[in-house]
Short mmCIF file of C-alpha atoms and ligand atoms in Angstrom, two decimals:
data_model
loop_
_atom_site.label_atom_id
_atom_site.label_comp_id
_atom_site.label_asym_id
_atom_site.label_seq_id
_atom_site.Cartn_x
_atom_site.Cartn_y
_atom_site.Cartn_z
CA UNK A 1 -86.11 40.29 71.36
CA UNK A 2 -87.36 37.53 68.98
CA UNK A 3 -88.62 34.24 70.46
CA UNK A 4 -86.12 31.54 71.48
CA UNK A 5 -86.86 28.82 69.01
CA UNK A 6 -83.88 26.42 69.47
CA UNK A 7 -80.75 25.92 71.46
CA UNK A 8 -77.07 25.02 70.98
CA UNK A 9 -75.07 22.99 73.63
CA UNK A 10 -71.53 24.02 74.27
CA UNK A 11 -69.36 21.43 75.90
CA UNK A 12 -66.05 22.29 77.56
CA UNK A 13 -63.70 19.47 76.53
CA UNK A 14 -61.50 20.14 79.41
CA UNK A 15 -63.97 19.92 82.35
CA UNK A 16 -66.84 18.16 80.69
CA UNK A 17 -69.14 20.95 81.86
CA UNK A 18 -71.86 22.01 79.45
CA UNK A 19 -74.27 24.90 78.85
CA UNK A 20 -77.31 25.02 76.68
CA UNK A 21 -77.61 28.40 74.94
CA UNK A 22 -80.77 29.75 73.44
CA UNK A 23 -80.77 30.63 69.75
CA UNK A 24 -82.75 33.67 68.75
CA UNK A 25 -84.18 33.60 65.19
CA UNK A 26 -84.97 36.99 63.56
CA UNK A 27 -87.33 37.83 60.66
CA UNK A 28 -84.39 37.14 58.11
CA UNK A 29 -80.66 36.58 58.21
CA UNK A 30 -78.41 34.54 60.46
CA UNK A 31 -79.87 33.33 63.82
CA UNK A 32 -77.86 34.40 66.90
CA UNK A 33 -76.59 32.31 69.80
CA UNK A 34 -77.37 34.16 73.05
CA UNK A 35 -74.22 33.89 75.09
CA UNK A 36 -75.25 35.86 78.07
CA UNK A 37 -75.30 32.90 80.46
CA UNK A 38 -71.97 31.57 79.12
CA UNK A 39 -69.70 33.29 81.51
CA UNK A 40 -71.74 32.27 84.59
CA UNK A 41 -71.97 28.70 83.46
CA UNK A 42 -68.50 28.00 82.06
CA UNK A 43 -66.37 31.02 83.02
CA UNK A 44 -65.69 31.96 79.35
CA UNK A 45 -65.98 35.01 77.38
CA UNK A 46 -66.46 35.01 73.58
CA UNK A 47 -63.52 36.33 71.44
CA UNK A 48 -64.53 38.25 68.30
CA UNK A 49 -62.28 41.26 67.41
CA UNK A 50 -64.13 43.63 65.16
CA UNK A 51 -67.27 41.91 66.24
CA UNK A 52 -67.59 40.15 62.87
CA UNK A 53 -69.67 37.27 64.36
CA UNK A 54 -71.48 39.19 67.12
CA UNK A 55 -75.03 40.60 67.04
CA UNK A 56 -74.72 43.53 69.42
CA UNK A 57 -78.35 44.20 69.66
CA UNK A 58 -81.76 43.21 67.91
CA UNK A 59 -82.93 45.82 65.48
CA UNK A 60 -86.08 46.31 63.35
CA UNK A 61 -84.60 49.27 61.22
CA UNK A 62 -82.55 47.96 58.38
CA UNK A 63 -81.94 44.48 56.75
CA UNK A 64 -79.00 43.61 54.64
CA UNK A 65 -78.21 40.42 52.75
CA UNK A 66 -74.81 40.97 51.38
CA UNK A 67 -74.78 37.76 49.29
CA UNK A 68 -77.98 38.49 47.50
CA UNK A 69 -77.39 42.24 47.29
CA UNK A 70 -80.49 43.14 49.41
CA UNK A 71 -80.94 46.32 51.33
CA UNK A 72 -84.32 47.12 53.02
CA UNK A 73 -85.36 49.99 55.41
CA UNK A 74 -88.17 48.85 57.74
CA UNK A 75 -88.96 46.06 55.19
CA UNK A 76 -89.14 48.35 52.12
CA UNK A 77 -86.68 47.54 49.34
CA UNK A 78 -84.16 50.28 48.67
CA UNK A 79 -84.98 50.10 45.01
CA UNK A 80 -88.63 51.05 45.74
CA UNK A 81 -87.72 53.82 48.10
CA UNK A 82 -85.16 55.20 45.66
CA UNK A 83 -87.68 55.38 42.78
CA UNK A 84 -90.81 56.44 44.69
CA UNK A 85 -89.93 58.14 47.86
CA UNK A 86 -87.87 61.24 48.92
CA UNK A 87 -85.10 61.61 51.61
CA UNK A 88 -87.43 63.29 54.17
CA UNK A 89 -90.17 60.62 53.78
CA UNK A 90 -87.39 57.96 54.28
CA UNK A 91 -86.30 59.82 57.49
CA UNK A 92 -89.80 59.48 58.88
CA UNK A 93 -89.98 55.85 57.89
CA UNK A 94 -86.60 55.12 59.61
CA UNK A 95 -87.52 56.99 62.70
CA UNK A 96 -91.05 56.01 63.22
CA UNK A 97 -91.10 52.58 61.52
CA UNK A 98 -93.89 53.37 58.95
CA UNK A 99 -94.36 55.48 55.83
CA UNK A 100 -96.22 58.67 56.82
CA UNK A 101 -99.88 59.46 55.72
CA UNK A 102 -99.97 62.77 53.85
CA UNK A 103 -100.97 64.62 57.03
CA UNK A 104 -98.10 62.99 59.06
CA UNK A 105 -95.70 63.90 56.41
CA UNK A 106 -96.90 67.57 56.49
CA UNK A 107 -96.56 67.72 60.07
CA UNK A 108 -93.00 66.15 60.05
CA UNK A 109 -91.74 68.44 57.28
CA UNK A 110 -93.19 71.44 59.08
CA UNK A 111 -91.39 70.53 62.30
CA UNK A 112 -88.03 69.89 60.32
CA UNK A 113 -88.40 73.31 58.75
CA UNK A 114 -89.11 74.95 62.13
CA UNK A 115 -85.89 73.50 63.51
CA UNK A 116 -83.49 74.24 60.67
CA UNK A 117 -81.97 77.40 62.11
CA UNK A 118 -79.03 77.36 64.41
CA UNK A 119 -78.88 79.46 67.66
CA UNK A 120 -77.15 82.62 66.69
CA UNK A 121 -74.65 82.05 69.47
CA UNK A 122 -73.49 79.00 67.43
CA UNK A 123 -72.25 81.22 64.58
CA UNK A 124 -69.43 82.05 67.12
CA UNK A 125 -68.37 78.39 67.14
CA UNK A 126 -67.53 78.35 63.44
CA UNK A 127 -65.32 81.39 63.97
CA UNK A 128 -63.21 79.60 66.50
CA UNK A 129 -61.86 77.13 63.97
CA UNK A 130 -58.81 77.73 61.86
CA UNK A 131 -59.83 79.12 58.41
CA UNK A 132 -58.63 75.93 56.56
CA UNK A 133 -60.20 73.55 58.97
CA UNK A 134 -61.57 70.36 57.41
CA UNK A 135 -65.43 70.58 57.41
CA UNK A 136 -65.60 67.28 59.11
CA UNK A 137 -63.54 68.61 62.00
CA UNK A 138 -65.89 71.67 62.22
CA UNK A 139 -68.88 69.36 62.16
CA UNK A 140 -67.69 67.08 64.93
CA UNK A 141 -67.26 70.15 67.13
CA UNK A 142 -70.33 72.01 66.30
CA UNK A 143 -72.69 69.00 66.52
CA UNK A 144 -71.14 68.06 69.93
CA UNK A 145 -71.73 71.78 70.92
CA UNK A 146 -75.51 71.37 70.35
CA UNK A 147 -75.60 69.52 73.65
CA UNK A 148 -74.78 72.79 75.33
CA UNK A 149 -77.72 74.54 73.72
CA UNK A 150 -80.15 71.72 74.30
CA UNK A 151 -79.57 70.26 77.71
CA UNK A 152 -83.24 69.06 77.73
CA UNK A 153 -82.21 66.45 75.23
CA UNK A 154 -80.26 64.68 77.87
CA UNK A 155 -83.54 63.25 79.19
CA UNK A 156 -82.97 60.11 77.26
CA UNK A 157 -85.80 58.04 78.92
CA UNK A 158 -88.45 60.58 77.64
CA UNK A 159 -89.67 59.48 74.27
CA UNK A 160 -90.92 63.07 73.30
CA UNK A 161 -87.52 64.56 74.06
CA UNK A 162 -85.76 61.83 71.96
CA UNK A 163 -87.98 62.56 69.08
CA UNK A 164 -87.45 66.18 69.50
CA UNK A 165 -83.62 65.73 69.54
CA UNK A 166 -84.02 63.71 66.41
CA UNK A 167 -86.01 66.36 64.55
CA UNK A 168 -83.73 69.07 65.70
CA UNK A 169 -80.71 67.26 64.47
CA UNK A 170 -82.16 66.13 61.11
CA UNK A 171 -83.22 69.78 60.66
CA UNK A 172 -79.97 71.48 61.51
CA UNK A 173 -77.47 69.05 59.86
CA UNK A 174 -77.82 70.74 56.40
CA UNK A 175 -77.29 74.16 58.00
CA UNK A 176 -74.27 72.84 59.95
CA UNK A 177 -72.94 71.13 56.94
CA UNK A 178 -73.17 74.05 54.53
CA UNK A 179 -71.86 76.51 57.06
CA UNK A 180 -68.86 74.27 57.70
CA UNK A 181 -68.13 74.55 54.00
CA UNK A 182 -68.83 78.33 53.79
CA UNK A 183 -66.45 78.89 56.80
CA UNK A 184 -63.70 76.93 55.08
CA UNK A 185 -63.99 79.06 51.91
CA UNK A 186 -64.44 82.39 53.66
CA UNK A 187 -67.90 83.04 52.23
CA UNK A 188 -70.79 84.39 54.18
CA UNK A 189 -73.23 81.91 55.86
CA UNK A 190 -76.51 81.53 53.98
CA UNK A 191 -79.56 80.91 56.24
CA UNK A 192 -82.20 78.11 55.46
CA UNK A 193 -85.44 79.12 53.69
CA UNK A 194 -88.66 77.34 54.48
CA UNK A 195 -90.18 77.47 50.92
CA UNK A 196 -87.52 75.15 49.72
CA UNK A 197 -87.56 71.35 50.29
CA UNK A 198 -84.90 69.67 52.47
CA UNK A 199 -82.41 68.88 49.64
CA UNK A 200 -82.89 72.10 47.65
CA UNK A 201 -82.31 74.09 50.94
CA UNK A 202 -78.96 72.36 51.56
CA UNK A 203 -77.84 73.02 47.99
CA UNK A 204 -78.82 76.69 48.30
CA UNK A 205 -76.95 77.01 51.62
CA UNK A 206 -73.83 75.57 49.97
CA UNK A 207 -73.85 77.58 46.73
CA UNK A 208 -75.86 80.82 47.12
CA UNK A 209 -73.84 83.97 47.85
CA UNK A 210 -75.30 87.22 49.10
CA UNK A 211 -74.91 88.88 45.76
CA UNK A 212 -76.44 86.15 43.74
CA UNK A 213 -79.44 83.84 44.17
CA UNK A 214 -78.92 80.16 43.49
CA UNK A 215 -81.62 78.03 41.52
CA UNK A 216 -80.81 74.49 42.34
CA UNK A 217 -80.78 72.47 39.08
CA UNK A 218 -83.63 69.80 39.31
CA UNK A 219 -81.23 66.99 38.20
CA UNK A 220 -78.72 67.92 40.89
CA UNK A 221 -81.44 68.02 43.52
CA UNK A 222 -82.74 64.58 42.42
CA UNK A 223 -79.21 63.15 42.35
CA UNK A 224 -78.39 64.49 45.85
CA UNK A 225 -81.75 63.39 47.33
CA UNK A 226 -81.01 59.84 45.92
CA UNK A 227 -77.60 59.89 47.55
CA UNK A 228 -79.15 60.91 50.84
CA UNK A 229 -81.71 58.05 50.68
CA UNK A 230 -79.05 55.43 49.73
CA UNK A 231 -76.84 56.51 52.65
CA UNK A 232 -79.61 56.97 55.33
CA UNK A 233 -78.94 53.80 57.17
CA UNK A 234 -76.73 50.62 56.97
CA UNK A 235 -77.50 48.85 60.24
CA UNK A 236 -74.73 48.08 62.82
CA UNK A 237 -71.67 49.56 61.08
CA UNK A 238 -68.73 51.43 62.86
CA UNK A 239 -70.33 54.71 63.29
CA UNK A 240 -73.90 53.39 64.24
CA UNK A 241 -72.37 51.09 66.68
CA UNK A 242 -70.24 54.03 68.04
CA UNK A 243 -73.50 56.11 68.47
CA UNK A 244 -75.18 53.17 70.26
CA UNK A 245 -72.23 52.63 72.62
CA UNK A 246 -71.56 56.24 73.37
CA UNK A 247 -75.36 56.74 73.95
CA UNK A 248 -75.78 53.79 76.18
CA UNK A 249 -74.07 55.66 79.05
CA UNK A 250 -77.03 58.12 78.77
CA UNK A 251 -74.85 60.68 77.19
CA UNK A 252 -76.57 63.60 75.58
CA UNK A 253 -77.63 62.42 71.97
CA UNK A 254 -75.82 65.35 70.21
CA UNK A 255 -72.57 64.20 71.93
CA UNK A 256 -73.24 60.69 70.80
CA UNK A 257 -73.85 61.65 67.22
CA UNK A 258 -70.76 63.76 67.27
CA UNK A 259 -68.86 60.57 68.24
CA UNK A 260 -70.61 58.79 65.28
CA UNK A 261 -69.38 61.61 62.90
CA UNK A 262 -65.94 61.11 64.22
CA UNK A 263 -66.09 57.42 63.51
CA UNK A 264 -67.49 58.03 59.96
CA UNK A 265 -64.64 60.39 59.16
CA UNK A 266 -62.07 57.56 59.12
CA UNK A 267 -61.00 56.51 55.55
CA UNK A 268 -62.03 52.98 56.24
CA UNK A 269 -65.72 54.07 56.77
CA UNK A 270 -66.96 57.23 55.22
CA UNK A 271 -63.91 58.28 53.00
CA UNK A 272 -64.32 55.69 50.08
CA UNK A 273 -66.01 58.10 47.53
CA UNK A 274 -63.28 60.77 48.24
CA UNK A 275 -60.62 58.13 47.77
CA UNK A 276 -62.21 56.99 44.49
CA UNK A 277 -62.09 60.49 43.02
CA UNK A 278 -58.57 61.12 44.30
CA UNK A 279 -57.54 57.93 42.46
CA UNK A 280 -59.37 59.02 39.26
CA UNK A 281 -57.59 62.38 39.38
CA UNK A 282 -54.24 60.54 39.73
CA UNK A 283 -55.02 58.18 36.85
CA UNK A 284 -56.20 61.09 34.63
CA UNK A 285 -53.01 63.14 35.46
CA UNK A 286 -50.82 60.05 34.59
CA UNK A 287 -52.72 59.31 31.30
CA UNK A 288 -52.03 55.72 31.73
CA UNK A 289 -55.36 54.04 32.83
CA UNK A 290 -54.18 50.47 31.90
CA UNK A 291 -51.18 50.66 34.21
CA UNK A 292 -53.49 51.17 37.13
CA UNK A 293 -55.72 48.36 36.18
CA UNK A 294 -52.68 46.11 35.95
CA UNK A 295 -51.40 47.25 39.27
CA UNK A 296 -54.84 46.45 40.75
CA UNK A 297 -54.41 42.86 39.41
CA UNK A 298 -50.96 42.49 40.58
CA UNK A 299 -50.64 40.27 43.75
CA UNK A 300 -47.39 42.01 44.67
CA UNK A 301 -48.89 45.50 44.45
CA UNK A 302 -51.00 46.73 47.47
CA UNK A 303 -52.87 49.14 45.12
CA UNK A 304 -56.57 48.61 44.80
CA UNK A 305 -59.09 50.28 42.57
CA UNK A 306 -60.93 52.56 45.02
CA UNK A 307 -64.65 52.40 44.67
CA UNK A 308 -64.68 48.78 43.61
CA UNK A 309 -65.75 45.75 45.76
CA UNK A 310 -67.45 45.70 49.01
CA UNK A 311 -66.95 44.05 52.34
CA UNK A 312 -70.67 43.19 52.74
CA UNK A 313 -72.19 43.03 49.30
CA UNK A 314 -70.53 40.14 47.50
CA UNK A 315 -72.78 39.68 44.38
CA UNK A 316 -73.50 43.39 43.84
CA UNK A 317 -74.13 46.62 45.81
CA UNK A 318 -77.84 47.40 45.34
CA UNK A 319 -77.21 50.92 45.98
CA UNK A 320 -74.65 51.18 43.04
CA UNK A 321 -77.08 49.55 40.70
CA UNK A 322 -79.56 52.31 41.48
CA UNK A 323 -77.31 55.36 41.49
CA UNK A 324 -75.39 54.24 38.25
CA UNK A 325 -78.32 55.37 36.09
CA UNK A 326 -78.52 58.83 37.74
CA UNK A 327 -74.68 59.08 37.51
CA UNK A 328 -74.88 58.44 33.81
CA UNK A 329 -77.74 60.85 33.28
CA UNK A 330 -75.76 63.65 34.97
CA UNK A 331 -72.56 62.95 33.16
CA UNK A 332 -74.58 63.09 29.78
CA UNK A 333 -75.97 66.40 30.75
CA UNK A 334 -72.72 67.95 31.64
CA UNK A 335 -71.01 66.40 28.52
CA UNK A 336 -68.60 64.38 30.54
CA UNK A 337 -66.55 63.51 27.36
CA UNK A 338 -64.98 66.82 27.64
CA UNK A 339 -64.24 66.47 31.27
CA UNK A 340 -61.10 64.24 31.55
CA UNK A 341 -61.79 62.92 35.11
CA UNK A 342 -65.29 61.73 34.10
CA UNK A 343 -63.98 60.34 30.87
CA UNK A 344 -61.57 58.24 32.99
CA UNK A 345 -64.28 57.21 35.30
CA UNK A 346 -66.46 55.87 32.38
CA UNK A 347 -63.52 54.24 30.64
CA UNK A 348 -62.45 52.53 33.94
CA UNK A 349 -66.01 51.33 34.63
CA UNK A 350 -66.07 49.75 31.06
CA UNK A 351 -62.69 48.09 31.39
CA UNK A 352 -63.55 46.46 34.70
CA UNK A 353 -66.74 45.24 33.43
CA UNK A 354 -65.08 43.24 30.81
CA UNK A 355 -61.97 42.09 32.54
CA UNK A 356 -61.91 38.48 33.78
CA UNK A 357 -59.95 39.33 36.89
CA UNK A 358 -62.84 41.60 38.20
CA UNK A 359 -65.60 39.44 36.73
CA UNK A 360 -64.33 36.29 38.52
CA UNK A 361 -64.05 38.10 41.83
CA UNK A 362 -67.42 39.80 41.56
CA UNK A 363 -65.74 43.19 41.65
CA UNK A 364 -67.97 46.05 40.41
CA UNK A 365 -68.21 49.69 41.19
CA UNK A 366 -69.78 50.26 44.54
CA UNK A 367 -72.13 53.11 45.70
CA UNK A 368 -69.05 55.27 46.69
CA UNK A 369 -67.75 55.23 43.02
CA UNK A 370 -70.86 56.68 41.57
CA UNK A 371 -71.64 59.00 44.47
CA UNK A 372 -68.17 60.43 44.25
CA UNK A 373 -68.60 61.06 40.55
CA UNK A 374 -72.06 62.65 41.06
CA UNK A 375 -70.87 64.90 43.79
CA UNK A 376 -67.81 65.97 41.77
CA UNK A 377 -70.06 66.71 38.77
CA UNK A 378 -72.26 68.99 40.91
CA UNK A 379 -69.24 70.92 41.93
CA UNK A 380 -69.16 69.77 45.51
CA UNK A 381 -65.47 69.73 46.85
CA UNK A 382 -63.80 66.55 48.01
CA UNK A 383 -63.68 67.76 51.58
CA UNK A 384 -67.51 67.88 51.65
CA UNK A 385 -68.06 64.23 50.63
CA UNK A 386 -67.89 62.73 54.13
CA UNK A 387 -69.83 65.65 55.46
CA UNK A 388 -72.77 64.79 53.06
CA UNK A 389 -72.63 61.15 54.11
CA UNK A 390 -72.80 62.35 57.86
CA UNK A 391 -75.77 64.54 56.89
CA UNK A 392 -77.53 61.41 55.20
CA UNK A 393 -76.77 59.15 57.99
CA UNK A 394 -77.94 61.24 60.93
CA UNK A 395 -81.42 59.84 60.66
CA UNK A 396 -80.11 56.32 60.71
CA UNK A 397 -77.99 57.20 63.84
CA UNK A 398 -80.83 58.81 65.57
CA UNK A 399 -83.26 55.99 64.66
CA UNK A 400 -80.86 53.43 66.22
CA UNK A 401 -80.18 55.62 69.25
CA UNK A 402 -84.01 55.88 69.75
CA UNK A 403 -84.58 52.21 69.28
CA UNK A 404 -81.89 51.49 71.79
CA UNK A 405 -83.82 53.34 74.45
CA UNK A 406 -87.04 51.66 73.47
CA UNK A 407 -85.46 48.16 73.97
CA UNK A 408 -85.80 46.82 77.47
CA UNK A 409 -82.70 44.71 76.92
CA UNK A 410 -80.47 47.73 76.28
CA UNK A 411 -77.70 48.35 78.76
CA UNK A 412 -74.53 50.20 78.97
CA UNK A 413 -72.08 48.81 76.43
CA UNK A 414 -69.07 47.08 78.14
CA UNK A 415 -67.15 44.61 75.96
CA UNK A 416 -64.77 42.20 77.77
CA UNK A 417 -61.12 41.49 76.76
CA UNK A 418 -58.62 38.68 76.58
CA UNK A 419 -55.83 39.97 78.79
CA UNK A 420 -52.41 39.11 77.34
CA UNK A 421 -50.12 41.49 79.31
CA UNK A 422 -47.75 40.92 82.00
CA UNK A 423 -48.50 38.81 85.18
CA UNK A 424 -48.38 40.59 88.53
CA UNK A 425 -44.95 42.09 89.19
CA UNK A 426 -43.54 44.37 91.83
CA UNK A 427 -42.56 48.12 91.33
CA UNK A 428 -38.93 48.65 90.46
CA UNK A 429 -37.26 51.85 91.75
CA UNK A 430 -35.77 54.11 88.88
CA UNK A 431 -32.04 53.38 89.87
CA UNK A 432 -32.61 49.60 89.59
CA UNK A 433 -34.19 49.68 86.11
CA UNK A 434 -32.44 48.63 82.93
CA UNK A 435 -29.72 46.80 84.86
N1 ACO B 1 -59.13 46.23 43.38
C1 ACO B 1 -58.56 45.21 42.99
N2 ACO B 1 -58.79 43.98 43.50
C2 ACO B 1 -59.62 43.90 44.52
C3 ACO B 1 -60.30 44.95 45.04
C4 ACO B 1 -60.10 46.28 44.36
N3 ACO B 1 -60.77 47.25 44.71
N4 ACO B 1 -61.14 44.58 46.07
C5 ACO B 1 -60.93 43.28 46.16
N5 ACO B 1 -59.98 42.84 45.36
C6 ACO B 1 -59.54 41.43 45.15
C7 ACO B 1 -58.65 41.05 46.28
O1 ACO B 1 -57.28 41.34 45.93
C8 ACO B 1 -58.90 39.49 46.34
O2 ACO B 1 -58.19 38.95 45.35
P1 ACO B 1 -57.74 37.32 45.50
O3 ACO B 1 -58.92 36.58 45.72
O4 ACO B 1 -56.90 37.14 44.23
O5 ACO B 1 -56.88 37.43 46.81
C9 ACO B 1 -60.32 39.48 46.02
O6 ACO B 1 -60.71 40.63 45.19
C10 ACO B 1 -61.33 39.45 47.21
O7 ACO B 1 -61.07 40.59 48.01
P2 ACO B 1 -61.10 40.69 49.56
O8 ACO B 1 -59.86 41.46 50.01
O9 ACO B 1 -61.28 39.29 50.25
O10 ACO B 1 -62.46 41.44 49.79
P3 ACO B 1 -62.70 42.08 51.10
O11 ACO B 1 -64.09 41.79 51.46
O12 ACO B 1 -61.76 41.88 52.27
O13 ACO B 1 -62.49 43.63 50.86
C11 ACO B 1 -62.88 45.92 50.33
C12 ACO B 1 -63.51 44.48 50.40
C13 ACO B 1 -62.18 46.22 51.43
C14 ACO B 1 -64.07 46.85 50.15
C15 ACO B 1 -62.08 45.82 48.95
O14 ACO B 1 -62.93 45.46 47.82
C16 ACO B 1 -61.46 47.22 48.70
O15 ACO B 1 -60.31 47.47 49.23
N6 ACO B 1 -62.06 48.05 47.92
C17 ACO B 1 -61.56 49.36 47.58
C18 ACO B 1 -61.98 50.29 48.68
C19 ACO B 1 -63.37 50.68 48.49
O16 ACO B 1 -63.84 51.07 47.55
N7 ACO B 1 -64.07 50.61 49.76
C20 ACO B 1 -65.39 51.06 49.84
C21 ACO B 1 -66.28 49.93 50.10
S1 ACO B 1 -67.15 50.43 51.43
C22 ACO B 1 -67.22 49.20 52.54
O17 ACO B 1 -66.82 48.09 52.15
C23 ACO B 1 -67.71 49.36 53.94
#
């Protein structure tokens, strides 16, 4: 916990009682008032639905400044990591706090490769799902089931066991994700291959079939690796907070991550790139792009352009600025002008950039707009978009879960409430009700 550097005094205007509350100042960002003594001193709780003004923990992993469009992992700007690093190196950085030396990276990569296979008995889990199961549904179940295969991971106070669980999960997620997809299509599972790097391996498990080898296109591999880097962590969002809260009861980490995946699945969290592509499909089919732009600007219409704007990034989304270039490179390569959906995407991007409504409100395509287009261009089906997000975010979740256990101030999460229900009343027998 950072040093207490100043205080604020809270006075109860009704009773005249007051309490001096410490203010914690972090490295950057908003200072936080420490309200832990508030209830004892004045008898109040704080009220903050959605936790929009609440720092639930202190963390040294990721820093975001939404106004300035800043995202940093362990202090390193996302722009530099996107240009110079790779996803697996970013995993090491998030998990251990420092960039690896060449030897450290080699050891880490070897460990990840060694853990990429699933226990053969886990194959049976996939077969238990309906043939048309959504791959996210399969993933929630299979990741939770890992806790049955690795009960040693429940030793959450043992650092070695925690890091082993992190290695296992980072390693197995591509296999689980690809097998979830293979199962939903009825194709045979493809096993990981150690001579390939992390991202190539995932692409091969997705697209290879027993009758034909798959050579990942280097541009696809680069684009996917970039998507994984950009989605690796985003501090205390809904799914990360879910992992921390679930894990705070000392639950097995695989069960906690399964809860995080469930949270990510919701359309308000991980589903934005899928929604952007569905919207582009609808616009393309209608053939009337301007109608949708007008609807987005109409105050009486609830329609919004999916993949535009961001709750946190109000000037620009730094991840979008990075990924836009790769998206355009990819679309040039596949000759997007002949693909109506991508043509719509580029035209919409262009219209919005020149329209005063969007300019005045700082509305620009966000990372989900471009990642949705890239994944579509790579031939990845819509149902896999959130699965790939979950794969990328696993290291962020595990880093936060591990950080929670290293923080002496961590305790089981237990929010309070403002009760607004009935006052005490006596039980009414059935025959006397409704009279
Ligand atoms: N299309 C059209 N108008 C928009 C859009 C949009 N996508 N987004 C915001 N606006 C308008 C609003 O109507 C509002 O206009 P007003 O000032 O005339 O009332 C103004 O821009 C400000 O919008 P807010 O609703 O205050 O912005 P907020 O921060 O609440 O919403 C959000 C952000 C939810 C992301 C919104 O931009 C949106 O719905 N975008 C589309 C969905 C999407 O792509 N989501 C992925 C983002 S991932 C994330 O945010 C975690």
